Amino acid sequence: MTDISRSGCPINLSLEVLGDKWSLLIIRDMMFGNRRHFRELLTKSEEGISSNILADRLKTLLDEGIITREDDPTHKQKGIYSLTEQGIELLPVLAQMAAWGYKYLPVSEELGIRARLLSEGGAKLWAEFMDELRESHLGVKRRKRTGPSVGERLQAAYESVVKRK
Amino acid sequence: MTDISRSGCPINLSLEVLGDKWSLLIIRDMMFGNRRHFRELLTKSEEGISSNILADRLKTLLDEGIITREDDPTHKQKGIYSLTEQGIELLPVLAQMAAWGYKYLPVSEELGIRARLLSEGGAKLWAEFMDELRESHLGVKRRKRTGPSVGERLQAAYESVVKRK
DNA sequence: TCGACTGATTGCGATTTGCAACTGGTTGTA
DNA sequence: TACAACCAGTTGCAAATCGCAATCAGTCGA
């Protein structure tokens, strides 16, 4: 990551932080896959990132204030990565990107179902999911709610497609 | 651009098409700056893309069906690049990215004003602007409207900041 | 005819990427 | 206590990509 920026345009600045093939995929896995450890991000992702790239991107995302890292009390070597508020607010970007990809690219059925639900749910569903992320990543308490969470609903939809196969 | 994809995830597929530092900036300039020729995209952008990268990205975007190219009748060598519907529908992605960058990154005042207006305008303004793009890039006729277009309003806001300096 | 302009292409060094192997340490189990 | 499995990274190296500068051939207006 270079220190000097090409321009002060918000889109350009965002791309200088996120405009590579992996950063947003890591954030996607933290958001939708609840991956919080290095190993989980390394091995449980669809795309198979290599460890040096993962280490490098996590470092950059830390520097940029998009994620944080703290020690896992259950294991001296484990670190737990969490999204910051800034990271959580990338959800609309990912959601729009997912909706566009779902509409125009050859998305697989099982991986597209979440994009569809998220797209159909609109801004209101995104806000609800972001609140859930604030609870699980920032420790912010939420009002009690009824029924399954957005995260659970997305997961259930995914598994129902996978099971049918 | 590789032909084989890492996964069928919509976010991953979108990133394989757009996940580099330049593609979305080219689309941004076509959308908001009304740049339609190679030369315009090459020299009138804030960031200064080099000509080989621009040529390569335009080719990729053509292949992906995000833009089209046709000959300019006024000059046998000039081509006019236009956004397709698929390209126009990247507006929400760019708008969300601009909003996020505007909120969290050191955006310059003159280049941030459009992001702010676009963000405040919300989905309704985006839809209106996309309709204008359909008219100027796809030749789709629109119903007559009153007052300045979204594109004109964005441009006016930008110039008012630049002039004040 | 000429100089400026058009959309590119080429050569080349610097940077980034991706794979595989490896490091130093921790944990659970016997 | 011994040991295999697991943990978060690091290192070396080859290949691909990036980015700058120079260049190219066709076209236009004077």
Coordinates of C-alpha atoms (C1' of nucleotides) in Angstrom, one line a residue:
Chain A
M1 CA 0.0 0.0 0.0
T2 CA 1.5 3.3 -1.0
D3 CA 1.4 6.2 1.3
I4 CA 0.8 8.9 -1.3
S5 CA -2.6 8.9 -2.9
R6 CA -3.4 9.4 -6.5
S7 CA -6.2 11.8 -5.7
G8 CA -8.6 12.9 -3.0
C9 CA -11.6 11.4 -4.8
P10 CA -13.6 9.2 -2.4
I11 CA -13.9 6.4 -4.9
N12 CA -10.2 6.5 -5.6
L13 CA -9.3 6.5 -2.0
S14 CA -11.6 3.6 -1.3
L15 CA -10.1 1.6 -4.1
E16 CA -6.6 2.3 -2.8
V17 CA -7.6 0.6 0.4
L18 CA -9.9 -2.1 -1.0
G19 CA -9.2 -2.3 -4.7
D20 CA -7.5 -5.7 -4.9
K21 CA -8.8 -9.2 -5.3
W22 CA -8.6 -10.3 -1.7
S23 CA -9.3 -7.6 0.9
L24 CA -13.1 -7.6 0.3
L25 CA -13.2 -11.4 0.3
I26 CA -11.6 -11.4 3.7
I27 CA -14.2 -8.9 4.9
R28 CA -16.9 -11.0 3.3
D29 CA -15.8 -14.1 5.2
M30 CA -15.7 -12.2 8.5
M31 CA -19.1 -10.8 7.9
F32 CA -21.1 -13.6 6.4
G33 CA -19.0 -16.7 7.3
N34 CA -18.1 -15.6 10.9
R35 CA -14.5 -16.3 10.3
R36 CA -12.5 -14.7 13.1
H37 CA -9.2 -16.6 13.2
F38 CA -6.3 -16.7 10.8
R39 CA -6.7 -20.4 10.2
E40 CA -10.4 -20.1 9.6
L41 CA -9.8 -17.4 7.0
L42 CA -7.0 -19.4 5.5
T43 CA -8.7 -22.8 5.0
K44 CA -12.4 -22.3 5.2
S45 CA -12.8 -19.9 2.3
E46 CA -14.0 -20.9 -1.1
E47 CA -11.2 -19.3 -3.0
G48 CA -8.1 -20.5 -1.2
I49 CA -6.0 -17.5 -0.3
S50 CA -2.4 -18.1 0.4
S51 CA -1.0 -17.4 3.9
N52 CA 1.4 -14.7 3.0
I53 CA -1.3 -12.7 1.1
L54 CA -3.7 -13.2 4.0
A55 CA -1.1 -12.0 6.6
D56 CA -0.3 -9.0 4.4
R57 CA -4.0 -8.0 3.9
L58 CA -4.9 -8.5 7.6
K59 CA -2.0 -6.2 8.4
T60 CA -3.2 -3.6 5.9
L61 CA -6.8 -3.8 7.1
L62 CA -5.6 -3.4 10.7
D63 CA -3.6 -0.3 9.7
E64 CA -6.6 1.1 7.9
G65 CA -8.8 0.7 11.0
I66 CA -11.2 -1.7 9.2
I67 CA -10.5 -4.6 11.6
T68 CA -9.0 -5.1 15.0
R69 CA -7.1 -8.0 16.5
E70 CA -7.0 -9.2 20.1
D71 CA -5.6 -12.3 21.8
D72 CA -7.9 -15.3 22.2
P73 CA -8.0 -16.1 25.9
T74 CA -8.4 -19.8 25.2
H75 CA -5.2 -20.1 23.2
K76 CA -2.1 -18.1 23.6
Q77 CA -1.3 -18.1 19.9
K78 CA -4.7 -17.5 18.6
G79 CA -5.8 -14.0 17.7
I80 CA -9.4 -12.9 17.2
Y81 CA -10.1 -10.5 14.4
S82 CA -13.1 -8.3 14.6
L83 CA -14.7 -5.7 12.3
T84 CA -14.7 -2.1 13.4
E85 CA -17.6 0.1 12.8
Q86 CA -15.8 1.3 9.7
G87 CA -15.5 -2.3 8.5
I88 CA -19.1 -3.1 9.3
E89 CA -20.2 -0.2 7.2
L90 CA -18.7 -1.8 4.2
L91 CA -21.8 -4.1 4.2
P92 CA -23.7 -1.9 1.8
V93 CA -20.7 -1.9 -0.6
L94 CA -20.5 -5.7 -0.5
A95 CA -24.3 -6.0 -0.7
Q96 CA -24.5 -3.9 -3.9
M97 CA -21.6 -5.7 -5.4
A98 CA -23.2 -9.1 -4.6
A99 CA -26.5 -7.9 -6.1
W100 CA -24.7 -6.8 -9.3
G101 CA -22.8 -10.0 -9.5
Y102 CA -25.9 -12.0 -8.9
K103 CA -27.7 -10.3 -11.7
Y104 CA -24.9 -10.3 -14.4
L105 CA -22.4 -13.0 -13.6
P106 CA -22.5 -16.8 -13.6
V107 CA -23.1 -17.2 -9.9
S108 CA -23.5 -20.7 -8.5
E109 CA -26.9 -21.5 -7.0
E110 CA -25.7 -22.2 -3.4
L111 CA -23.5 -19.1 -3.2
G112 CA -26.1 -16.9 -4.9
I113 CA -28.9 -17.5 -2.5
R114 CA -27.5 -15.2 0.2
A115 CA -26.9 -12.4 -2.4
R116 CA -30.6 -12.7 -3.4
L117 CA -31.9 -12.6 0.1
L118 CA -29.7 -9.7 1.0
S119 CA -30.7 -7.8 -2.2
E120 CA -34.4 -8.4 -1.7
G121 CA -34.2 -7.4 1.9
G122 CA -32.9 -4.0 1.0
A123 CA -31.5 -1.3 3.2
K124 CA -33.7 -2.3 6.1
L125 CA -32.3 -5.8 6.3
W126 CA -28.8 -4.5 5.9
A127 CA -29.3 -2.2 8.8
E128 CA -30.5 -5.1 10.9
F129 CA -27.6 -7.3 9.9
M130 CA -25.2 -4.4 10.7
D131 CA -26.7 -4.2 14.1
E132 CA -26.0 -7.9 14.6
L133 CA -22.5 -7.4 13.5
R134 CA -22.1 -4.6 16.0
E135 CA -23.1 -7.1 18.7
S136 CA -20.8 -9.9 17.7
H137 CA -17.8 -7.8 16.7
L138 CA -18.0 -4.7 18.8
G139 CA -19.8 -6.2 21.8
V140 CA -22.7 -3.7 21.5
K141 CA -25.8 -4.9 23.3
R142 CA -28.9 -5.0 21.2
R143 CA -32.6 -4.9 22.2
K144 CA -34.1 -8.3 22.4
R145 CA -35.6 -9.4 19.2
T146 CA -38.0 -12.2 18.1
G147 CA -37.3 -14.9 15.7
P148 CA -34.1 -15.9 14.0
S149 CA -31.4 -13.3 13.3
V150 CA -30.5 -12.2 9.8
G151 CA -27.3 -14.1 10.0
E152 CA -29.1 -17.2 10.9
R153 CA -31.6 -16.8 8.1
L154 CA -28.9 -16.3 5.6
Q155 CA -27.1 -19.4 6.9
A156 CA -30.3 -21.5 6.9
A157 CA -31.0 -20.5 3.3
Y158 CA -27.5 -21.4 2.2
E159 CA -27.7 -24.8 3.9
S160 CA -31.1 -25.6 2.4
V161 CA -29.7 -25.2 -1.0
V162 CA -26.6 -27.2 -0.3
K163 CA -28.6 -30.1 1.3
R164 CA -30.9 -30.3 -1.7
K165 CA -28.0 -31.1 -3.9
Chain B
M1 CA -8.1 -11.5 -16.6
T2 CA -8.2 -15.2 -16.0
D3 CA -10.9 -17.3 -17.5
I4 CA -11.2 -19.7 -14.7
S5 CA -12.9 -18.4 -11.6
R6 CA -12.0 -19.0 -8.0
S7 CA -15.5 -19.6 -6.9
G8 CA -19.1 -18.9 -7.9
C9 CA -19.6 -16.4 -5.2
P10 CA -21.2 -13.2 -6.6
I11 CA -18.8 -11.0 -4.6
N12 CA -15.8 -13.0 -5.8
L13 CA -17.0 -12.9 -9.4
S14 CA -17.6 -9.2 -9.3
L15 CA -14.1 -8.7 -7.9
E16 CA -12.6 -10.8 -10.6
V17 CA -14.1 -8.4 -13.1
L18 CA -13.7 -5.1 -11.2
G19 CA -11.2 -5.8 -8.4
D20 CA -8.3 -3.8 -9.6
K21 CA -7.3 -0.2 -9.1
W22 CA -8.4 1.2 -12.4
S23 CA -11.5 -0.4 -13.8
L24 CA -13.9 1.3 -11.5
L25 CA -12.1 4.6 -11.9
I26 CA -12.7 4.4 -15.7
I27 CA -16.3 3.7 -15.1
R28 CA -16.5 6.5 -12.6
D29 CA -15.1 8.9 -15.2
M30 CA -17.6 7.7 -17.9
M31 CA -20.5 8.1 -15.4
F32 CA -19.7 11.3 -13.6
G33 CA -17.2 13.0 -15.9
N34 CA -18.9 12.1 -19.2
R35 CA -15.6 10.9 -20.6
R36 CA -16.4 9.0 -23.8
H37 CA -13.1 8.9 -25.8
F38 CA -9.8 7.2 -25.2
R39 CA -8.0 10.6 -25.0
E40 CA -10.4 12.1 -22.6
L41 CA -10.1 9.1 -20.3
L42 CA -6.4 9.2 -20.6
T43 CA -5.7 12.9 -19.9
K44 CA -8.7 14.3 -18.1
S45 CA -8.7 12.0 -15.1
E46 CA -7.4 13.0 -11.7
E47 CA -5.2 10.0 -11.3
G48 CA -3.3 9.8 -14.5
I49 CA -3.7 6.3 -15.9
S50 CA -1.1 5.2 -18.4
S51 CA -2.2 4.4 -21.9
N52 CA -1.4 0.7 -22.0
I53 CA -3.4 0.1 -18.8
L54 CA -6.3 2.1 -20.1
A55 CA -6.3 0.2 -23.4
D56 CA -6.1 -3.1 -21.5
R57 CA -9.0 -2.2 -19.2
L58 CA -11.2 -0.9 -21.9
K59 CA -10.7 -4.2 -23.7
T60 CA -11.6 -6.2 -20.6
L61 CA -14.7 -4.0 -19.9
L62 CA -15.8 -4.5 -23.5
D63 CA -15.3 -8.3 -23.2
E64 CA -17.3 -8.3 -20.0
G65 CA -20.2 -6.4 -21.6
I66 CA -19.9 -3.4 -19.2
I67 CA -19.1 -0.9 -22.0
T68 CA -19.5 -0.8 -25.8
R69 CA -17.5 0.9 -28.4
E70 CA -18.6 2.5 -31.7
D71 CA -16.9 4.6 -34.3
D72 CA -17.2 8.3 -34.0
P73 CA -18.6 9.6 -37.3
T74 CA -16.7 12.8 -37.0
H75 CA -13.3 11.2 -36.9
K76 CA -12.4 7.8 -38.5
Q77 CA -10.0 6.9 -35.7
K78 CA -12.1 8.1 -32.7
G79 CA -14.2 5.6 -30.9
I80 CA -17.0 6.4 -28.6
Y81 CA -17.3 4.3 -25.5
S82 CA -20.7 3.9 -23.8
L83 CA -21.9 2.2 -20.7
T84 CA -24.2 -0.8 -21.2
E85 CA -27.2 -1.3 -18.8
Q86 CA -24.9 -3.7 -16.9
G87 CA -22.4 -0.9 -16.6
I88 CA -24.9 1.7 -15.6
E89 CA -26.1 -0.6 -12.8
L90 CA -22.7 -0.3 -11.2
L91 CA -23.8 3.1 -10.1
P92 CA -25.1 1.9 -6.7
V93 CA -21.7 0.1 -6.1
L94 CA -19.8 3.3 -6.9
A95 CA -22.2 5.4 -4.8
Q96 CA -21.8 3.1 -1.7
M97 CA -18.1 3.1 -2.2
A98 CA -18.1 6.9 -2.5
A99 CA -20.2 7.2 0.6
W100 CA -17.9 5.0 2.6
G101 CA -14.8 6.8 1.4
Y102 CA -16.4 10.1 2.1
K103 CA -17.1 9.1 5.7
Y104 CA -13.8 7.4 6.6
L105 CA -11.1 8.6 4.3
P106 CA -9.3 11.9 3.8
V107 CA -11.4 13.1 0.9
S108 CA -10.6 16.5 -0.6
E109 CA -13.4 19.0 -0.4
E110 CA -14.0 19.6 -4.1
L111 CA -14.0 15.9 -4.9
G112 CA -16.1 14.9 -1.9
I113 CA -19.1 17.2 -2.6
R114 CA -20.5 14.9 -5.3
A115 CA -20.2 11.9 -3.0
R116 CA -22.1 13.8 -0.3
L117 CA -24.9 14.8 -2.7
L118 CA -25.2 11.4 -4.1
S119 CA -25.2 9.8 -0.7
E120 CA -27.8 12.2 0.7
G121 CA -30.0 11.8 -2.4
G122 CA -30.3 8.1 -1.7
A123 CA -31.7 5.3 -3.9
K124 CA -34.2 7.7 -5.5
L125 CA -31.6 10.1 -6.8
W126 CA -29.5 7.1 -8.0
A127 CA -32.4 5.8 -10.0
E128 CA -32.9 9.2 -11.6
F129 CA -29.3 9.5 -12.5
M130 CA -29.3 6.0 -13.9
D131 CA -32.2 7.0 -16.1
E132 CA -30.2 10.0 -17.4
L133 CA -27.3 7.6 -18.1
R134 CA -29.6 5.4 -20.1
E135 CA -30.5 8.4 -22.2
S136 CA -27.0 9.5 -22.9
H137 CA -25.3 6.1 -23.2
L138 CA -28.1 3.9 -24.5
G139 CA -30.1 6.4 -26.4
V140 CA -33.2 5.6 -24.4
K141 CA -35.8 8.5 -24.5
R142 CA -36.9 9.8 -21.1
R143 CA -40.1 11.5 -20.2
K144 CA -39.6 15.3 -20.1
R145 CA -38.6 16.6 -16.7
T146 CA -38.4 19.9 -15.0
G147 CA -35.3 21.7 -13.7
P148 CA -31.7 20.7 -14.0
S149 CA -30.7 17.0 -14.3
V150 CA -28.9 15.1 -11.6
G151 CA -25.7 15.2 -13.7
E152 CA -26.0 19.0 -14.0
R153 CA -26.6 19.4 -10.3
L154 CA -23.6 17.3 -9.4
Q155 CA -21.4 19.2 -11.8
A156 CA -22.7 22.6 -10.5
A157 CA -22.0 21.6 -7.0
Y158 CA -18.4 20.6 -7.9
E159 CA -17.8 23.8 -9.7
S160 CA -19.1 25.9 -6.9
V161 CA -16.5 24.4 -4.6
V162 CA -13.7 24.8 -7.1
K163 CA -14.6 28.4 -7.8
R164 CA -14.6 29.3 -4.1
K165 CA -10.9 28.2 -3.8
Chain C
dT1 C1' 2.8 19.1 -47.3
dC2 C1' 3.1 19.5 -42.6
dG3 C1' 2.3 19.5 -37.8
dA4 C1' -0.9 18.2 -34.4
dC5 C1' -3.9 14.7 -32.9
dT6 C1' -6.1 10.0 -32.9
dG7 C1' -6.2 5.3 -30.5
dA8 C1' -3.3 2.5 -29.3
dT9 C1' 1.5 -0.7 -28.9
dT10 C1' 6.2 -1.8 -27.3
dG11 C1' 10.2 -2.3 -24.2
dC12 C1' 11.7 -2.6 -19.8
dG13 C1' 12.4 -2.2 -14.9
dA14 C1' 9.8 -2.3 -10.5
dT15 C1' 6.3 -4.1 -7.9
dT16 C1' 2.9 -7.6 -6.7
dT17 C1' 1.2 -12.2 -6.7
dG18 C1' 1.0 -17.1 -5.6
dC19 C1' 2.8 -21.4 -4.3
dA20 C1' 5.5 -24.3 -1.3
dA21 C1' 8.2 -25.0 2.3
dC22 C1' 9.4 -23.7 6.7
dT23 C1' 9.7 -21.4 11.6
dG24 C1' 8.9 -21.1 16.4
dG25 C1' 5.7 -21.7 19.6
dT26 C1' 1.3 -24.0 22.0
dT27 C1' -2.0 -27.5 23.1
dG28 C1' -4.1 -32.0 23.9
dT29 C1' -3.2 -36.7 24.7
dA30 C1' -1.0 -40.8 26.3
Chain D
dT1 C1' 7.4 -36.3 29.7
dA2 C1' 7.1 -37.4 24.9
dC3 C1' 4.8 -36.3 20.8
dA4 C1' 1.7 -35.3 17.2
dA5 C1' -1.4 -31.9 15.9
dC6 C1' -2.3 -27.3 15.6
dC7 C1' -1.3 -22.1 15.8
dA8 C1' -0.1 -17.6 13.4
dG9 C1' 2.6 -16.3 10.6
dT10 C1' 7.5 -15.9 7.5
dT11 C1' 10.7 -16.8 3.7
dG12 C1' 12.4 -17.8 -1.0
dC13 C1' 11.5 -17.7 -5.5
dA14 C1' 9.3 -17.8 -10.1
dA15 C1' 5.6 -15.8 -12.7
dA16 C1' 2.5 -12.3 -13.7
dT17 C1' 1.2 -7.6 -13.5
dC18 C1' 2.0 -2.6 -13.3
dG19 C1' 3.5 1.8 -14.8
dC20 C1' 6.4 4.9 -17.2
dA21 C1' 8.4 6.6 -21.5
dA22 C1' 9.0 6.3 -26.1
dT23 C1' 7.0 5.0 -30.2
dC24 C1' 3.7 3.8 -34.0
dA25 C1' 0.7 4.4 -38.1
dG26 C1' -3.5 6.5 -39.6
dT27 C1' -6.3 10.9 -39.8
dC28 C1' -7.4 15.7 -39.7
dG29 C1' -7.1 20.8 -40.5
dA30 C1' -4.5 24.4 -42.4

